[in-house]
Amino acid sequence: MFKVVIPARHASTRLPGKPLLDIGGLPMIVRVAQRAAQSGADALVVATDHAGIADAVRAHGFEAVMTRSDHATGTDRIAEVAEQLGWSPATVVVNVQGDEPLIDPDLIRQVAQALDQDPESSIATASSAITDSADFFNPAVVKVICDIHGRAMYFSRAPIPWARDAFAASRDTLPAALGAQRHIGIYAYRVRFLQRNARLDPAPMEQVEALEQLRALWHGYRIRVMADVPMPHAGVDTPDDLERVRALFAGGQV
């Protein structure tokens, strides 16, 4: 059993009011909730600090919880929800981003199961194989390296692992045995970790790489990574993204 929380902020630099933007006749946040509800979660909550978002969510039959407006991250907002609703420390919670109206319900369920089956890990996430050299060398594409147990050793914007001999000859293609993995930004947490996370000091490497997940590794928490999952649809960050997703819904492709 697991729960899903969808953090949703109204403020957005590139797309103000993003959760309430229309996609095929419904607010984006409702589209996300509809997909997440298919994951099999025993509870689904939208966590927001905006009354309009909460009203839209409730109007379409989903639960919304009002949270403080001063949370630095979505993870902190989820921790407040867990506290408000009295979830037990062992509860598994999946963080689904509020701007992913095409999120795969199976991916949500699989990440939750990966954490449930790994009692030594505090977080679970996912990654997809990188086959294109442009993606591998792109700092906007976050890479992850795992140990033999499938737990993260490091996340980086740098091209890791580095194929010394192959890249000395050419960087146009990736060696077949490289095994590079692109991190996919979906997380499952145990509530006990959420309770501790807000008190953890930022890690030096987290600040250098601008990757929040490095804080957990720095402090000794284990992160289980589901590797080689199919690359999911991109979320909605820009007006172009919004039009792309609207076209998919209008064309009946989702």
mmCIF file of C-alpha atoms in Angstrom:
data_model
loop_
_atom_site.group_PDB
_atom_site.id
_atom_site.type_symbol
_atom_site.label_atom_id
_atom_site.label_comp_id
_atom_site.label_asym_id
_atom_site.label_seq_id
_atom_site.Cartn_x
_atom_site.Cartn_y
_atom_site.Cartn_z
ATOM 1 C CA MET A 1 0.000 0.000 0.000
ATOM 2 C CA PHE A 2 1.194 3.490 -0.752
ATOM 3 C CA LYS A 3 -0.030 7.048 -1.017
ATOM 4 C CA VAL A 4 0.441 9.737 -3.662
ATOM 5 C CA VAL A 5 0.931 13.424 -2.921
ATOM 6 C CA ILE A 6 0.947 15.992 -5.729
ATOM 7 C CA PRO A 7 2.526 19.300 -4.637
ATOM 8 C CA ALA A 8 1.025 22.209 -6.589
ATOM 9 C CA ARG A 9 2.162 25.822 -6.402
ATOM 10 C CA HIS A 10 0.318 28.611 -8.196
ATOM 11 C CA ALA A 11 3.459 30.693 -8.727
ATOM 12 C CA SER A 12 5.551 29.907 -11.802
ATOM 13 C CA THR A 13 8.026 32.141 -13.586
ATOM 14 C CA ARG A 14 7.389 30.825 -17.091
ATOM 15 C CA LEU A 15 3.759 29.718 -16.714
ATOM 16 C CA PRO A 16 1.899 31.685 -14.008
ATOM 17 C CA GLY A 17 -0.984 29.717 -12.543
ATOM 18 C CA LYS A 18 0.322 26.551 -14.198
ATOM 19 C CA PRO A 19 -1.760 24.000 -12.230
ATOM 20 C CA LEU A 20 -4.996 25.665 -13.359
ATOM 21 C CA LEU A 21 -4.147 25.966 -17.049
ATOM 22 C CA ASP A 22 -6.677 24.221 -19.278
ATOM 23 C CA ILE A 23 -5.800 20.938 -20.973
ATOM 24 C CA GLY A 24 -8.657 19.445 -22.958
ATOM 25 C CA GLY A 25 -11.311 21.100 -20.805
ATOM 26 C CA LEU A 26 -9.788 20.315 -17.399
ATOM 27 C CA PRO A 27 -7.204 22.071 -15.218
ATOM 28 C CA MET A 28 -3.737 20.555 -15.524
ATOM 29 C CA ILE A 29 -3.672 19.557 -11.853
ATOM 30 C CA VAL A 30 -6.865 17.539 -12.365
ATOM 31 C CA ARG A 31 -5.333 15.784 -15.377
ATOM 32 C CA VAL A 32 -2.350 14.837 -13.202
ATOM 33 C CA ALA A 33 -4.613 13.579 -10.427
ATOM 34 C CA GLN A 34 -6.626 11.487 -12.869
ATOM 35 C CA ARG A 35 -3.495 9.732 -14.094
ATOM 36 C CA ALA A 36 -2.092 9.249 -10.600
ATOM 37 C CA ALA A 37 -5.393 7.787 -9.394
ATOM 38 C CA GLN A 38 -4.877 4.890 -11.810
ATOM 39 C CA SER A 39 -1.690 3.835 -9.982
ATOM 40 C CA GLY A 40 -3.505 1.868 -7.287
ATOM 41 C CA ALA A 41 -2.578 4.226 -4.449
ATOM 42 C CA ASP A 42 -4.807 3.885 -1.396
ATOM 43 C CA ALA A 43 -4.828 7.690 -0.976
ATOM 44 C CA LEU A 44 -4.209 10.597 -3.342
ATOM 45 C CA VAL A 45 -3.782 14.153 -2.069
ATOM 46 C CA VAL A 46 -2.999 17.441 -3.805
ATOM 47 C CA ALA A 47 -0.900 19.636 -1.504
ATOM 48 C CA THR A 48 -1.184 23.339 -2.223
ATOM 49 C CA ASP A 49 -1.027 26.792 -0.686
ATOM 50 C CA HIS A 50 -3.524 28.255 -3.168
ATOM 51 C CA ALA A 51 -7.274 28.173 -2.507
ATOM 52 C CA GLY A 52 -8.151 28.212 -6.218
ATOM 53 C CA ILE A 53 -6.141 25.056 -6.836
ATOM 54 C CA ALA A 54 -7.722 23.337 -3.836
ATOM 55 C CA ASP A 55 -11.210 24.313 -5.030
ATOM 56 C CA ALA A 56 -10.567 22.978 -8.552
ATOM 57 C CA VAL A 57 -9.233 19.691 -7.204
ATOM 58 C CA ARG A 58 -12.172 19.181 -4.847
ATOM 59 C CA ALA A 59 -14.683 20.132 -7.551
ATOM 60 C CA HIS A 60 -13.464 17.144 -9.546
ATOM 61 C CA GLY A 61 -13.680 14.667 -6.673
ATOM 62 C CA PHE A 62 -10.095 14.634 -5.417
ATOM 63 C CA GLU A 63 -8.703 15.465 -1.982
ATOM 64 C CA ALA A 64 -6.738 18.670 -1.412
ATOM 65 C CA VAL A 65 -4.808 19.717 1.681
ATOM 66 C CA MET A 66 -3.877 23.340 2.302
ATOM 67 C CA THR A 67 -0.235 23.735 3.351
ATOM 68 C CA ARG A 68 2.015 26.601 4.385
ATOM 69 C CA SER A 69 3.240 28.971 1.699
ATOM 70 C CA ASP A 70 6.854 29.121 2.876
ATOM 71 C CA HIS A 71 8.003 25.624 1.895
ATOM 72 C CA ALA A 72 11.295 25.653 0.007
ATOM 73 C CA THR A 73 10.592 22.381 -1.818
ATOM 74 C CA GLY A 74 7.786 20.050 -2.751
ATOM 75 C CA THR A 75 9.320 17.479 -0.418
ATOM 76 C CA ASP A 76 8.782 19.811 2.534
ATOM 77 C CA ARG A 77 5.180 20.324 1.458
ATOM 78 C CA ILE A 78 4.654 16.541 1.362
ATOM 79 C CA ALA A 79 6.119 16.226 4.859
ATOM 80 C CA GLU A 80 3.520 18.694 6.134
ATOM 81 C CA VAL A 81 0.727 16.671 4.518
ATOM 82 C CA ALA A 82 1.990 13.476 6.162
ATOM 83 C CA GLU A 83 2.018 15.257 9.513
ATOM 84 C CA GLN A 84 -1.440 16.795 9.058
ATOM 85 C CA LEU A 85 -2.974 13.460 8.076
ATOM 86 C CA GLY A 86 -1.145 11.460 10.733
ATOM 87 C CA TRP A 87 0.525 8.962 8.410
ATOM 88 C CA SER A 88 2.741 6.394 10.137
ATOM 89 C CA PRO A 89 6.555 6.562 9.841
ATOM 90 C CA ALA A 90 6.615 3.401 7.672
ATOM 91 C CA THR A 91 4.114 4.762 5.116
ATOM 92 C CA VAL A 92 5.392 4.942 1.528
ATOM 93 C CA VAL A 93 4.530 8.209 -0.233
ATOM 94 C CA VAL A 94 5.131 8.930 -3.926
ATOM 95 C CA ASN A 95 5.797 12.516 -4.967
ATOM 96 C CA VAL A 96 4.105 13.152 -8.323
ATOM 97 C CA GLN A 97 4.895 16.517 -9.887
ATOM 98 C CA GLY A 98 1.859 18.711 -10.531
ATOM 99 C CA ASP A 99 2.982 19.559 -14.069
ATOM 100 C CA GLU A 100 3.023 16.005 -15.462
ATOM 101 C CA PRO A 101 -0.411 15.404 -16.996
ATOM 102 C CA LEU A 102 0.998 12.443 -18.950
ATOM 103 C CA ILE A 103 2.567 10.656 -15.960
ATOM 104 C CA ASP A 104 2.504 6.866 -16.339
ATOM 105 C CA PRO A 105 0.436 5.274 -13.529
ATOM 106 C CA ASP A 106 2.566 2.115 -13.786
ATOM 107 C CA LEU A 107 5.727 4.130 -13.065
ATOM 108 C CA ILE A 108 4.154 5.531 -9.899
ATOM 109 C CA ARG A 109 3.227 2.051 -8.704
ATOM 110 C CA GLN A 110 6.600 0.548 -9.613
ATOM 111 C CA VAL A 111 8.575 3.203 -7.731
ATOM 112 C CA ALA A 112 6.419 2.675 -4.653
ATOM 113 C CA GLN A 113 6.930 -1.089 -4.861
ATOM 114 C CA ALA A 114 10.688 -0.667 -5.314
ATOM 115 C CA LEU A 115 10.907 1.207 -2.014
ATOM 116 C CA ASP A 116 8.547 -1.157 -0.220
ATOM 117 C CA GLN A 117 10.746 -4.097 -1.233
ATOM 118 C CA ASP A 118 13.995 -2.433 -0.108
ATOM 119 C CA PRO A 119 13.815 -1.832 3.654
ATOM 120 C CA GLU A 120 17.377 -0.451 3.741
ATOM 121 C CA SER A 121 16.519 2.442 1.418
ATOM 122 C CA SER A 122 14.718 5.636 2.431
ATOM 123 C CA ILE A 123 13.925 6.822 -1.099
ATOM 124 C CA ALA A 124 13.209 5.189 -4.450
ATOM 125 C CA THR A 125 13.411 6.793 -7.868
ATOM 126 C CA ALA A 126 13.913 5.753 -11.498
ATOM 127 C CA SER A 127 16.231 6.094 -14.464
ATOM 128 C CA SER A 128 16.168 5.487 -18.197
ATOM 129 C CA ALA A 129 18.947 4.335 -20.511
ATOM 130 C CA ILE A 130 20.801 7.088 -22.392
ATOM 131 C CA THR A 131 21.573 6.135 -25.974
ATOM 132 C CA ASP A 132 22.145 9.566 -27.527
ATOM 133 C CA SER A 133 25.508 11.279 -27.042
ATOM 134 C CA ALA A 134 23.901 14.745 -27.086
ATOM 135 C CA ASP A 135 21.816 13.784 -24.053
ATOM 136 C CA PHE A 136 24.826 12.289 -22.300
ATOM 137 C CA PHE A 137 26.866 15.483 -22.606
ATOM 138 C CA ASN A 138 23.922 17.807 -21.857
ATOM 139 C CA PRO A 139 24.143 19.237 -18.305
ATOM 140 C CA ALA A 140 20.354 19.609 -18.227
ATOM 141 C CA VAL A 141 20.129 15.794 -18.350
ATOM 142 C CA VAL A 142 20.911 14.438 -14.881
ATOM 143 C CA LYS A 143 22.861 11.186 -14.824
ATOM 144 C CA VAL A 144 22.932 8.583 -12.041
ATOM 145 C CA ILE A 145 25.456 5.876 -11.139
ATOM 146 C CA CYS A 146 24.339 2.876 -9.059
ATOM 147 C CA ASP A 147 26.038 0.164 -7.045
ATOM 148 C CA ILE A 148 25.582 -3.603 -7.428
ATOM 149 C CA HIS A 149 22.412 -3.467 -5.297
ATOM 150 C CA GLY A 150 20.730 -0.893 -7.545
ATOM 151 C CA ARG A 151 21.216 1.962 -5.106
ATOM 152 C CA ALA A 152 22.446 5.387 -6.170
ATOM 153 C CA MET A 153 26.117 6.187 -5.671
ATOM 154 C CA TYR A 154 25.936 9.645 -7.239
ATOM 155 C CA PHE A 155 23.773 11.952 -9.342
ATOM 156 C CA SER A 156 25.434 14.494 -11.607
ATOM 157 C CA ARG A 157 24.925 16.906 -14.467
ATOM 158 C CA ALA A 158 28.340 15.805 -15.693
ATOM 159 C CA PRO A 159 28.712 12.935 -18.197
ATOM 160 C CA ILE A 160 29.152 9.903 -15.934
ATOM 161 C CA PRO A 161 30.482 7.260 -16.209
ATOM 162 C CA TRP A 162 33.367 8.598 -18.269
ATOM 163 C CA ALA A 163 34.604 6.190 -20.947
ATOM 164 C CA ARG A 164 38.242 7.275 -20.902
ATOM 165 C CA ASP A 165 39.576 5.424 -23.934
ATOM 166 C CA ALA A 166 36.436 5.610 -26.088
ATOM 167 C CA PHE A 167 35.942 9.335 -25.552
ATOM 168 C CA ALA A 168 39.600 10.026 -26.238
ATOM 169 C CA ALA A 169 38.906 8.739 -29.749
ATOM 170 C CA SER A 170 35.406 10.197 -30.305
ATOM 171 C CA ARG A 171 32.447 11.655 -28.427
ATOM 172 C CA ASP A 172 30.011 11.330 -31.300
ATOM 173 C CA THR A 173 28.619 7.986 -30.143
ATOM 174 C CA LEU A 174 28.352 6.199 -26.819
ATOM 175 C CA PRO A 175 30.149 2.890 -26.181
ATOM 176 C CA ALA A 176 27.714 -0.013 -26.100
ATOM 177 C CA ALA A 177 28.855 -1.079 -22.622
ATOM 178 C CA LEU A 178 28.706 2.408 -21.073
ATOM 179 C CA GLY A 179 25.375 1.828 -19.356
ATOM 180 C CA ALA A 180 24.614 5.531 -18.881
ATOM 181 C CA GLN A 181 21.332 6.279 -17.109
ATOM 182 C CA ARG A 182 19.212 9.440 -17.138
ATOM 183 C CA HIS A 183 17.555 10.220 -13.817
ATOM 184 C CA ILE A 184 13.767 10.494 -13.930
ATOM 185 C CA GLY A 185 12.403 12.919 -11.346
ATOM 186 C CA ILE A 186 9.870 10.798 -9.514
ATOM 187 C CA TYR A 187 10.415 9.851 -5.872
ATOM 188 C CA ALA A 188 8.928 7.517 -3.298
ATOM 189 C CA TYR A 189 9.729 8.246 0.349
ATOM 190 C CA ARG A 190 9.067 6.699 3.697
ATOM 191 C CA VAL A 191 7.395 9.156 6.036
ATOM 192 C CA ARG A 192 10.145 8.721 8.635
ATOM 193 C CA PHE A 193 12.628 10.112 6.097
ATOM 194 C CA LEU A 194 10.327 13.032 5.289
ATOM 195 C CA GLN A 195 10.214 13.848 8.992
ATOM 196 C CA ARG A 196 14.019 14.030 9.118
ATOM 197 C CA ASN A 197 14.726 15.568 5.716
ATOM 198 C CA ALA A 198 13.701 19.118 6.587
ATOM 199 C CA ARG A 199 16.283 19.148 9.394
ATOM 200 C CA LEU A 200 19.186 18.017 7.191
ATOM 201 C CA ASP A 201 21.808 20.607 6.316
ATOM 202 C CA PRO A 202 22.357 21.205 2.591
ATOM 203 C CA ALA A 203 25.255 19.209 1.158
ATOM 204 C CA PRO A 204 28.179 20.984 -0.540
ATOM 205 C CA MET A 205 27.797 18.843 -3.660
ATOM 206 C CA GLU A 206 24.038 19.526 -3.684
ATOM 207 C CA GLN A 207 24.724 23.250 -3.884
ATOM 208 C CA VAL A 208 27.402 22.849 -6.571
ATOM 209 C CA GLU A 209 25.311 20.555 -8.793
ATOM 210 C CA ALA A 210 21.946 22.137 -7.908
ATOM 211 C CA LEU A 211 20.508 18.672 -7.254
ATOM 212 C CA GLU A 212 18.436 18.318 -4.090
ATOM 213 C CA GLN A 213 18.627 14.504 -4.017
ATOM 214 C CA LEU A 214 22.350 14.673 -3.241
ATOM 215 C CA ARG A 215 21.499 15.871 0.268
ATOM 216 C CA ALA A 216 20.129 12.453 1.188
ATOM 217 C CA LEU A 217 23.251 10.668 -0.107
ATOM 218 C CA TRP A 218 25.529 13.127 1.689
ATOM 219 C CA HIS A 219 23.827 12.313 4.988
ATOM 220 C CA GLY A 220 24.025 8.557 4.449
ATOM 221 C CA TYR A 221 20.502 7.740 3.287
ATOM 222 C CA ARG A 222 20.122 5.115 0.569
ATOM 223 C CA ILE A 223 18.253 5.716 -2.674
ATOM 224 C CA ARG A 224 16.924 2.745 -4.640
ATOM 225 C CA VAL A 225 16.927 3.322 -8.406
ATOM 226 C CA MET A 226 14.730 1.453 -10.863
ATOM 227 C CA ALA A 227 16.948 1.381 -13.955
ATOM 228 C CA ASP A 228 16.113 1.090 -17.650
ATOM 229 C CA VAL A 229 12.478 2.161 -17.373
ATOM 230 C CA PRO A 230 10.906 3.587 -20.558
ATOM 231 C CA MET A 231 11.499 7.322 -20.873
ATOM 232 C CA PRO A 232 8.285 9.069 -19.763
ATOM 233 C CA HIS A 233 6.604 12.008 -21.462
ATOM 234 C CA ALA A 234 8.115 15.359 -20.515
ATOM 235 C CA GLY A 235 6.285 17.615 -18.071
ATOM 236 C CA VAL A 236 4.916 21.086 -18.769
ATOM 237 C CA ASP A 237 7.510 23.788 -18.063
ATOM 238 C CA THR A 238 7.054 26.210 -20.956
ATOM 239 C CA PRO A 239 4.282 27.539 -23.236
ATOM 240 C CA ASP A 240 5.575 25.224 -25.985
ATOM 241 C CA ASP A 241 5.263 22.231 -23.631
ATOM 242 C CA LEU A 242 1.698 23.248 -22.861
ATOM 243 C CA GLU A 243 0.731 23.414 -26.526
ATOM 244 C CA ARG A 244 2.386 20.042 -27.186
ATOM 245 C CA VAL A 245 0.364 18.382 -24.444
ATOM 246 C CA ARG A 246 -2.848 20.128 -25.464
ATOM 247 C CA ALA A 247 -2.372 18.809 -29.005
ATOM 248 C CA LEU A 248 -1.967 15.252 -27.713
ATOM 249 C CA PHE A 249 -5.218 15.473 -25.764
ATOM 250 C CA ALA A 250 -7.036 17.148 -28.657
ATOM 251 C CA GLY A 251 -5.875 14.415 -31.000
ATOM 252 C CA GLY A 252 -7.000 11.641 -28.685
ATOM 253 C CA GLN A 253 -3.462 10.316 -28.343
ATOM 254 C CA VAL A 254 -3.642 10.002 -24.553
#
